[in-house]
Amino acid sequence: MNAAVTLTTLQRMKESGEKIACVTAYDASFTSLLEQAGVDIVLVGDSLGMVIQGHDSTLPVTMDEMIYHSACVTRSGKSALRIVDMPFMSYASVSQALENAARMMREGGAQMVKLEGGRHRLDVVRALSQHGMPVCAHLGLTPQSVHQLGGYRVQGRDQASAVALLEDARLLEEAGASVLVLECVPSAVARQITAAVAMPTIGIGAGPHCDGQVLVLYDLLGITPGKRPVFSQNFLQGAEDIPAALQAYVKAVKDGSFPAAQHSFD
Ligand code: KIV
């Protein structure tokens, strides 16, 4: 069995340059397969609202639903670090965030909670980390703000917004964030942020220079209905079976062959 991955493990991986492989997980069986394939982090993402529940955004997902899926993942999880998304409007105030993150850890078995947003989240990030609840921040395309962003589109393309992203990353780290997800930002911006912060960065549509990569499990297996996001790859194509596809993904992340130029944005 693989040794349990902790925050210290991730920190060492960043320092040594070993790439971190992360995939979303929503149930017990896939969690076991992901761990057997050597995945370092399983993310119980609120993407489950779209790929499992069939909604057209992550907004309808509730705390109880996230706790249910997190507990399913926790029951079979042994080695990968478990990060769980805080759903839309579950962390709008410090007191609400403390209460809900504690439930996510106590009832769902989360080892770290993820929340979206930059400088306006600093109080929440500070309070959670001061109470021993590790935080994964999420910048760039933040799907819970899809209506404010005007759609699912690449962020940080102009100079001012790229600078704001870099500042947000620094501020979140100062406030206590331990890991940072960067979604759909130009490769050069992700590279700059990754070099500027000590916390590991995990990219999705953020180019090859992040400390690790994450994909939505169903995209990785090519079973998400509709058009495949350009930043993902169907690893089941050419693989013998699902375990082989998951191993191929981990290998491609570790050897740096994924993401390639066609999965990244300028
Ligand atoms: O919900 C999710 O799956 C995520 C990843 C896309 C990073 O937040």
mmCIF file of C-alpha atoms and ligand atoms in Angstrom:
data_model
loop_
_atom_site.group_PDB
_atom_site.id
_atom_site.type_symbol
_atom_site.label_atom_id
_atom_site.label_comp_id
_atom_site.label_asym_id
_atom_site.label_seq_id
_atom_site.Cartn_x
_atom_site.Cartn_y
_atom_site.Cartn_z
ATOM 1 C CA MET A 1 0.000 0.000 0.000
ATOM 2 C CA ASN A 2 1.200 3.539 -0.782
ATOM 3 C CA ALA A 3 2.161 5.710 2.220
ATOM 4 C CA ALA A 4 -0.477 8.267 3.226
ATOM 5 C CA VAL A 5 0.005 11.608 1.487
ATOM 6 C CA THR A 6 0.018 14.608 3.826
ATOM 7 C CA LEU A 7 0.546 18.321 3.418
ATOM 8 C CA THR A 8 4.223 17.759 4.246
ATOM 9 C CA THR A 9 4.437 15.217 1.399
ATOM 10 C CA LEU A 10 2.993 17.783 -1.037
ATOM 11 C CA GLN A 11 5.373 20.467 0.213
ATOM 12 C CA ARG A 12 8.346 18.124 -0.324
ATOM 13 C CA MET A 13 7.076 17.247 -3.810
ATOM 14 C CA LYS A 14 6.967 20.936 -4.711
ATOM 15 C CA GLU A 15 10.496 21.422 -3.409
ATOM 16 C CA SER A 16 11.881 18.355 -5.215
ATOM 17 C CA GLY A 17 9.992 19.035 -8.454
ATOM 18 C CA GLU A 18 7.999 15.782 -8.371
ATOM 19 C CA LYS A 19 4.660 16.512 -10.043
ATOM 20 C CA ILE A 20 1.486 15.998 -7.987
ATOM 21 C CA ALA A 21 -1.296 13.914 -9.598
ATOM 22 C CA CYS A 22 -4.841 14.780 -8.524
ATOM 23 C CA VAL A 23 -8.214 13.514 -9.829
ATOM 24 C CA THR A 24 -11.769 14.149 -8.671
ATOM 25 C CA ALA A 25 -13.512 11.256 -6.883
ATOM 26 C CA TYR A 26 -17.124 10.898 -5.810
ATOM 27 C CA ASP A 27 -17.439 7.295 -4.610
ATOM 28 C CA ALA A 28 -15.655 4.426 -2.851
ATOM 29 C CA SER A 29 -14.856 2.167 -5.828
ATOM 30 C CA PHE A 30 -13.192 4.819 -7.957
ATOM 31 C CA THR A 31 -11.272 6.084 -4.928
ATOM 32 C CA SER A 32 -9.653 2.647 -4.543
ATOM 33 C CA LEU A 33 -8.785 2.508 -8.244
ATOM 34 C CA LEU A 34 -7.328 6.021 -8.142
ATOM 35 C CA GLU A 35 -5.159 5.151 -5.163
ATOM 36 C CA GLN A 36 -3.974 1.929 -6.807
ATOM 37 C CA ALA A 37 -2.977 4.008 -9.834
ATOM 38 C CA GLY A 38 -0.801 6.202 -7.597
ATOM 39 C CA VAL A 39 -2.898 9.374 -7.424
ATOM 40 C CA ASP A 40 -1.581 11.714 -4.698
ATOM 41 C CA ILE A 41 -4.768 13.737 -4.066
ATOM 42 C CA VAL A 42 -8.440 12.870 -4.507
ATOM 43 C CA LEU A 43 -10.641 15.934 -4.816
ATOM 44 C CA VAL A 44 -14.305 15.497 -3.966
ATOM 45 C CA GLY A 45 -15.266 18.293 -6.337
ATOM 46 C CA ASP A 46 -18.601 20.048 -6.545
ATOM 47 C CA SER A 47 -18.245 19.223 -10.260
ATOM 48 C CA LEU A 48 -20.373 16.269 -9.103
ATOM 49 C CA GLY A 49 -23.317 18.629 -9.538
ATOM 50 C CA MET A 50 -22.680 18.516 -13.275
ATOM 51 C CA VAL A 51 -21.190 15.065 -13.974
ATOM 52 C CA ILE A 52 -23.279 13.042 -11.497
ATOM 53 C CA GLN A 53 -26.410 15.076 -10.838
ATOM 54 C CA GLY A 54 -26.812 16.491 -14.359
ATOM 55 C CA HIS A 55 -27.085 20.177 -13.433
ATOM 56 C CA ASP A 56 -25.691 22.776 -15.818
ATOM 57 C CA SER A 57 -23.550 24.371 -13.090
ATOM 58 C CA THR A 58 -22.164 23.576 -9.628
ATOM 59 C CA LEU A 59 -24.501 26.054 -7.914
ATOM 60 C CA PRO A 60 -27.306 23.663 -6.836
ATOM 61 C CA VAL A 61 -24.966 21.334 -4.882
ATOM 62 C CA THR A 62 -25.674 21.310 -1.139
ATOM 63 C CA MET A 63 -23.601 20.710 1.992
ATOM 64 C CA ASP A 64 -25.423 17.436 2.691
ATOM 65 C CA GLU A 65 -24.688 16.160 -0.833
ATOM 66 C CA MET A 66 -20.987 17.048 -0.544
ATOM 67 C CA ILE A 67 -20.802 15.341 2.858
ATOM 68 C CA TYR A 68 -22.503 12.234 1.447
ATOM 69 C CA HIS A 69 -19.992 11.882 -1.418
ATOM 70 C CA SER A 70 -17.046 12.795 0.783
ATOM 71 C CA ALA A 71 -18.020 10.076 3.269
ATOM 72 C CA CYS A 72 -18.244 7.533 0.396
ATOM 73 C CA VAL A 73 -14.711 8.478 -0.684
ATOM 74 C CA THR A 74 -13.441 8.451 2.908
ATOM 75 C CA ARG A 75 -14.689 4.902 3.535
ATOM 76 C CA SER A 76 -12.309 3.429 0.952
ATOM 77 C CA GLY A 77 -9.595 6.105 0.980
ATOM 78 C CA LYS A 78 -6.295 5.019 2.474
ATOM 79 C CA SER A 79 -3.375 6.845 0.912
ATOM 80 C CA ALA A 80 -4.382 9.889 -1.150
ATOM 81 C CA LEU A 81 -4.919 13.242 0.557
ATOM 82 C CA ARG A 82 -8.653 14.041 0.568
ATOM 83 C CA ILE A 83 -9.648 17.578 -0.401
ATOM 84 C CA VAL A 84 -13.361 18.402 -0.427
ATOM 85 C CA ASP A 85 -15.101 21.347 -2.084
ATOM 86 C CA MET A 86 -17.179 23.680 0.044
ATOM 87 C CA PRO A 87 -20.339 24.198 -2.045
ATOM 88 C CA PHE A 88 -21.750 27.513 -3.262
ATOM 89 C CA MET A 89 -22.682 29.936 -0.428
ATOM 90 C CA SER A 90 -21.549 27.562 2.335
ATOM 91 C CA TYR A 91 -18.667 29.870 3.338
ATOM 92 C CA ALA A 92 -20.093 33.362 2.841
ATOM 93 C CA SER A 93 -19.266 34.448 6.405
ATOM 94 C CA VAL A 94 -16.579 33.363 8.833
ATOM 95 C CA SER A 95 -19.021 31.752 11.259
ATOM 96 C CA GLN A 96 -20.851 29.880 8.483
ATOM 97 C CA ALA A 97 -17.527 28.691 7.013
ATOM 98 C CA LEU A 98 -16.257 27.452 10.378
ATOM 99 C CA GLU A 99 -19.435 25.510 11.054
ATOM 100 C CA ASN A 100 -19.670 23.980 7.573
ATOM 101 C CA ALA A 101 -15.955 23.142 7.217
ATOM 102 C CA ALA A 102 -16.073 21.419 10.605
ATOM 103 C CA ARG A 103 -19.016 19.305 9.349
ATOM 104 C CA MET A 104 -17.085 18.498 6.166
ATOM 105 C CA MET A 105 -14.177 17.195 8.232
ATOM 106 C CA ARG A 106 -16.169 15.537 11.023
ATOM 107 C CA GLU A 107 -18.980 13.948 8.973
ATOM 108 C CA GLY A 108 -17.390 13.796 5.516
ATOM 109 C CA GLY A 109 -13.833 12.891 6.503
ATOM 110 C CA ALA A 110 -12.266 15.787 4.576
ATOM 111 C CA GLN A 111 -8.599 16.377 5.323
ATOM 112 C CA MET A 112 -8.627 19.781 3.619
ATOM 113 C CA VAL A 113 -11.450 21.967 2.349
ATOM 114 C CA LYS A 114 -11.399 23.877 -0.935
ATOM 115 C CA LEU A 115 -13.049 27.219 -1.505
ATOM 116 C CA GLU A 116 -13.189 29.551 -4.471
ATOM 117 C CA GLY A 117 -12.143 33.187 -4.596
ATOM 118 C CA GLY A 118 -9.359 35.631 -3.862
ATOM 119 C CA ARG A 119 -8.856 38.619 -1.566
ATOM 120 C CA HIS A 120 -12.488 38.762 -0.432
ATOM 121 C CA ARG A 121 -12.027 35.316 1.173
ATOM 122 C CA LEU A 122 -9.040 36.180 3.378
ATOM 123 C CA ASP A 123 -10.973 36.351 6.662
ATOM 124 C CA VAL A 124 -12.511 32.951 6.019
ATOM 125 C CA VAL A 125 -9.178 31.359 5.004
ATOM 126 C CA ARG A 126 -7.481 32.834 8.086
ATOM 127 C CA ALA A 127 -10.178 31.626 10.465
ATOM 128 C CA LEU A 128 -10.281 28.086 9.042
ATOM 129 C CA SER A 129 -6.522 27.611 9.094
ATOM 130 C CA GLN A 130 -6.246 29.101 12.606
ATOM 131 C CA HIS A 131 -8.750 26.465 13.740
ATOM 132 C CA GLY A 132 -6.707 23.604 12.262
ATOM 133 C CA MET A 133 -8.727 23.193 9.074
ATOM 134 C CA PRO A 134 -6.337 23.231 6.090
ATOM 135 C CA VAL A 135 -7.525 25.259 3.104
ATOM 136 C CA CYS A 136 -7.065 24.729 -0.615
ATOM 137 C CA ALA A 137 -7.759 28.006 -2.426
ATOM 138 C CA HIS A 138 -9.080 28.145 -6.013
ATOM 139 C CA LEU A 139 -8.360 31.027 -8.424
ATOM 140 C CA GLY A 140 -8.860 31.746 -12.121
ATOM 141 C CA LEU A 141 -12.073 30.312 -13.508
ATOM 142 C CA THR A 142 -14.114 29.823 -10.340
ATOM 143 C CA PRO A 143 -17.221 27.903 -11.480
ATOM 144 C CA GLN A 144 -19.375 29.003 -8.513
ATOM 145 C CA SER A 145 -19.114 32.562 -9.944
ATOM 146 C CA VAL A 146 -19.962 31.516 -13.499
ATOM 147 C CA HIS A 147 -22.788 34.041 -13.818
ATOM 148 C CA GLN A 148 -20.622 36.884 -12.556
ATOM 149 C CA LEU A 149 -17.779 35.838 -14.876
ATOM 150 C CA GLY A 150 -20.166 35.747 -17.845
ATOM 151 C CA GLY A 151 -19.510 32.096 -18.661
ATOM 152 C CA TYR A 152 -16.814 29.428 -18.427
ATOM 153 C CA ARG A 153 -13.875 31.339 -19.857
ATOM 154 C CA VAL A 154 -10.131 31.713 -19.414
ATOM 155 C CA GLN A 155 -9.171 34.267 -16.724
ATOM 156 C CA GLY A 156 -6.061 36.446 -16.312
ATOM 157 C CA ARG A 157 -5.453 37.105 -19.996
ATOM 158 C CA ASP A 158 -4.816 40.845 -19.677
ATOM 159 C CA GLN A 159 -2.030 42.413 -17.634
ATOM 160 C CA ALA A 160 -4.267 43.879 -14.904
ATOM 161 C CA SER A 161 -6.160 40.659 -14.206
ATOM 162 C CA ALA A 162 -2.942 38.599 -14.290
ATOM 163 C CA VAL A 163 -1.400 40.912 -11.680
ATOM 164 C CA ALA A 164 -4.566 40.676 -9.566
ATOM 165 C CA LEU A 165 -4.394 36.864 -9.674
ATOM 166 C CA LEU A 166 -0.755 36.919 -8.541
ATOM 167 C CA GLU A 167 -1.602 39.289 -5.678
ATOM 168 C CA ASP A 168 -4.579 37.142 -4.678
ATOM 169 C CA ALA A 169 -2.356 34.047 -4.580
ATOM 170 C CA ARG A 170 0.164 35.801 -2.311
ATOM 171 C CA LEU A 171 -2.575 37.128 -0.013
ATOM 172 C CA LEU A 172 -4.276 33.735 0.258
ATOM 173 C CA GLU A 173 -0.981 32.118 1.189
ATOM 174 C CA GLU A 174 -0.321 34.789 3.827
ATOM 175 C CA ALA A 175 -3.801 34.166 5.235
ATOM 176 C CA GLY A 176 -3.004 30.460 5.647
ATOM 177 C CA ALA A 177 -3.957 28.633 2.420
ATOM 178 C CA SER A 178 -1.896 25.458 1.972
ATOM 179 C CA VAL A 179 -2.640 24.471 -1.644
ATOM 180 C CA LEU A 180 -3.846 26.509 -4.627
ATOM 181 C CA VAL A 181 -5.918 25.266 -7.570
ATOM 182 C CA LEU A 182 -5.485 27.376 -10.721
ATOM 183 C CA GLU A 183 -8.235 26.817 -13.279
ATOM 184 C CA CYS A 184 -8.138 28.076 -16.869
ATOM 185 C CA VAL A 185 -5.417 30.672 -16.699
ATOM 186 C CA PRO A 186 -2.653 31.266 -19.269
ATOM 187 C CA SER A 187 0.429 29.055 -18.788
ATOM 188 C CA ALA A 188 2.729 32.045 -18.260
ATOM 189 C CA VAL A 189 0.524 33.406 -15.469
ATOM 190 C CA ALA A 190 0.347 30.004 -13.743
ATOM 191 C CA ARG A 191 4.117 29.691 -14.040
ATOM 192 C CA GLN A 192 4.641 33.086 -12.368
ATOM 193 C CA ILE A 193 2.228 32.292 -9.536
ATOM 194 C CA THR A 194 3.788 28.850 -8.986
ATOM 195 C CA ALA A 195 7.223 30.468 -8.630
ATOM 196 C CA ALA A 196 5.925 33.214 -6.325
ATOM 197 C CA VAL A 197 4.235 31.063 -3.660
ATOM 198 C CA ALA A 198 5.577 28.327 -1.381
ATOM 199 C CA MET A 199 2.282 26.383 -1.404
ATOM 200 C CA PRO A 200 1.880 23.757 -4.168
ATOM 201 C CA THR A 201 -0.212 24.836 -7.165
ATOM 202 C CA ILE A 202 -2.484 22.320 -8.919
ATOM 203 C CA GLY A 203 -3.528 23.308 -12.430
ATOM 204 C CA ILE A 204 -6.474 22.490 -14.649
ATOM 205 C CA GLY A 205 -6.206 24.271 -17.980
ATOM 206 C CA ALA A 206 -3.286 26.193 -16.480
ATOM 207 C CA GLY A 207 -0.374 24.751 -18.438
ATOM 208 C CA PRO A 208 2.550 22.499 -17.557
ATOM 209 C CA HIS A 209 4.361 24.675 -14.990
ATOM 210 C CA CYS A 210 2.069 24.100 -11.999
ATOM 211 C CA ASP A 211 3.327 21.789 -9.252
ATOM 212 C CA GLY A 212 0.567 19.311 -10.072
ATOM 213 C CA GLN A 213 -2.460 18.670 -12.281
ATOM 214 C CA VAL A 214 -6.085 17.829 -11.661
ATOM 215 C CA LEU A 215 -8.746 16.495 -14.022
ATOM 216 C CA VAL A 216 -12.395 15.693 -13.508
ATOM 217 C CA LEU A 217 -12.525 11.871 -13.427
ATOM 218 C CA TYR A 218 -15.287 11.627 -16.027
ATOM 219 C CA ASP A 219 -13.397 13.907 -18.454
ATOM 220 C CA LEU A 220 -10.261 11.781 -17.982
ATOM 221 C CA LEU A 221 -12.287 8.679 -18.896
ATOM 222 C CA GLY A 222 -14.032 10.445 -21.780
ATOM 223 C CA ILE A 223 -17.520 9.752 -20.402
ATOM 224 C CA THR A 224 -18.685 13.321 -19.679
ATOM 225 C CA PRO A 225 -21.624 13.999 -22.005
ATOM 226 C CA GLY A 226 -21.107 16.800 -24.525
ATOM 227 C CA LYS A 227 -17.939 18.397 -25.773
ATOM 228 C CA ARG A 228 -14.630 17.450 -24.118
ATOM 229 C CA PRO A 229 -13.018 20.490 -22.447
ATOM 230 C CA VAL A 230 -9.911 21.405 -24.490
ATOM 231 C CA PHE A 231 -7.683 21.190 -21.405
ATOM 232 C CA SER A 232 -8.579 17.559 -20.701
ATOM 233 C CA GLN A 233 -7.599 14.292 -22.374
ATOM 234 C CA ASN A 234 -9.435 11.001 -22.718
ATOM 235 C CA PHE A 235 -6.919 8.581 -21.173
ATOM 236 C CA LEU A 236 -9.236 5.605 -21.735
ATOM 237 C CA GLN A 237 -8.607 5.921 -25.456
ATOM 238 C CA GLY A 238 -5.808 3.483 -26.208
ATOM 239 C CA ALA A 239 -5.831 2.014 -22.677
ATOM 240 C CA GLU A 240 -6.856 -1.596 -21.994
ATOM 241 C CA ASP A 241 -9.241 -0.766 -19.147
ATOM 242 C CA ILE A 242 -10.058 1.874 -16.520
ATOM 243 C CA PRO A 243 -7.149 1.043 -14.150
ATOM 244 C CA ALA A 244 -4.740 1.305 -17.118
ATOM 245 C CA ALA A 245 -6.245 4.690 -18.104
ATOM 246 C CA LEU A 246 -5.803 6.019 -14.563
ATOM 247 C CA GLN A 247 -2.195 4.767 -14.490
ATOM 248 C CA ALA A 248 -1.532 6.410 -17.866
ATOM 249 C CA TYR A 249 -2.802 9.732 -16.482
ATOM 250 C CA VAL A 250 -0.598 9.515 -13.369
ATOM 251 C CA LYS A 251 2.428 8.623 -15.511
ATOM 252 C CA ALA A 252 1.762 11.490 -17.939
ATOM 253 C CA VAL A 253 1.476 13.999 -15.081
ATOM 254 C CA LYS A 254 4.615 12.689 -13.377
ATOM 255 C CA ASP A 255 6.749 12.678 -16.539
ATOM 256 C CA GLY A 256 5.419 16.076 -17.638
ATOM 257 C CA SER A 257 3.884 14.887 -20.917
ATOM 258 C CA PHE A 258 0.429 16.038 -19.708
ATOM 259 C CA PRO A 259 -0.659 18.754 -20.164
ATOM 260 C CA ALA A 260 0.759 19.338 -23.650
ATOM 261 C CA ALA A 261 0.535 22.603 -25.594
ATOM 262 C CA GLN A 262 -2.926 21.741 -26.968
ATOM 263 C CA HIS A 263 -4.330 21.498 -23.407
ATOM 264 C CA SER A 264 -3.023 24.928 -22.378
ATOM 265 C CA PHE A 265 -3.903 28.596 -22.961
ATOM 266 C CA ASP A 266 -1.685 31.551 -23.957
HETATM 267 O O1 KIV B 1 -15.202 20.699 -8.641
HETATM 268 C C1 KIV B 1 -14.171 20.313 -9.189
HETATM 269 O O2 KIV B 1 -14.078 19.208 -9.714
HETATM 270 C C2 KIV B 1 -13.038 21.234 -9.215
HETATM 271 C C3 KIV B 1 -11.910 20.920 -10.150
HETATM 272 C C4 KIV B 1 -12.329 21.156 -11.533
HETATM 273 C C5 KIV B 1 -10.673 21.672 -9.797
HETATM 274 O O3 KIV B 1 -13.045 22.218 -8.535
#
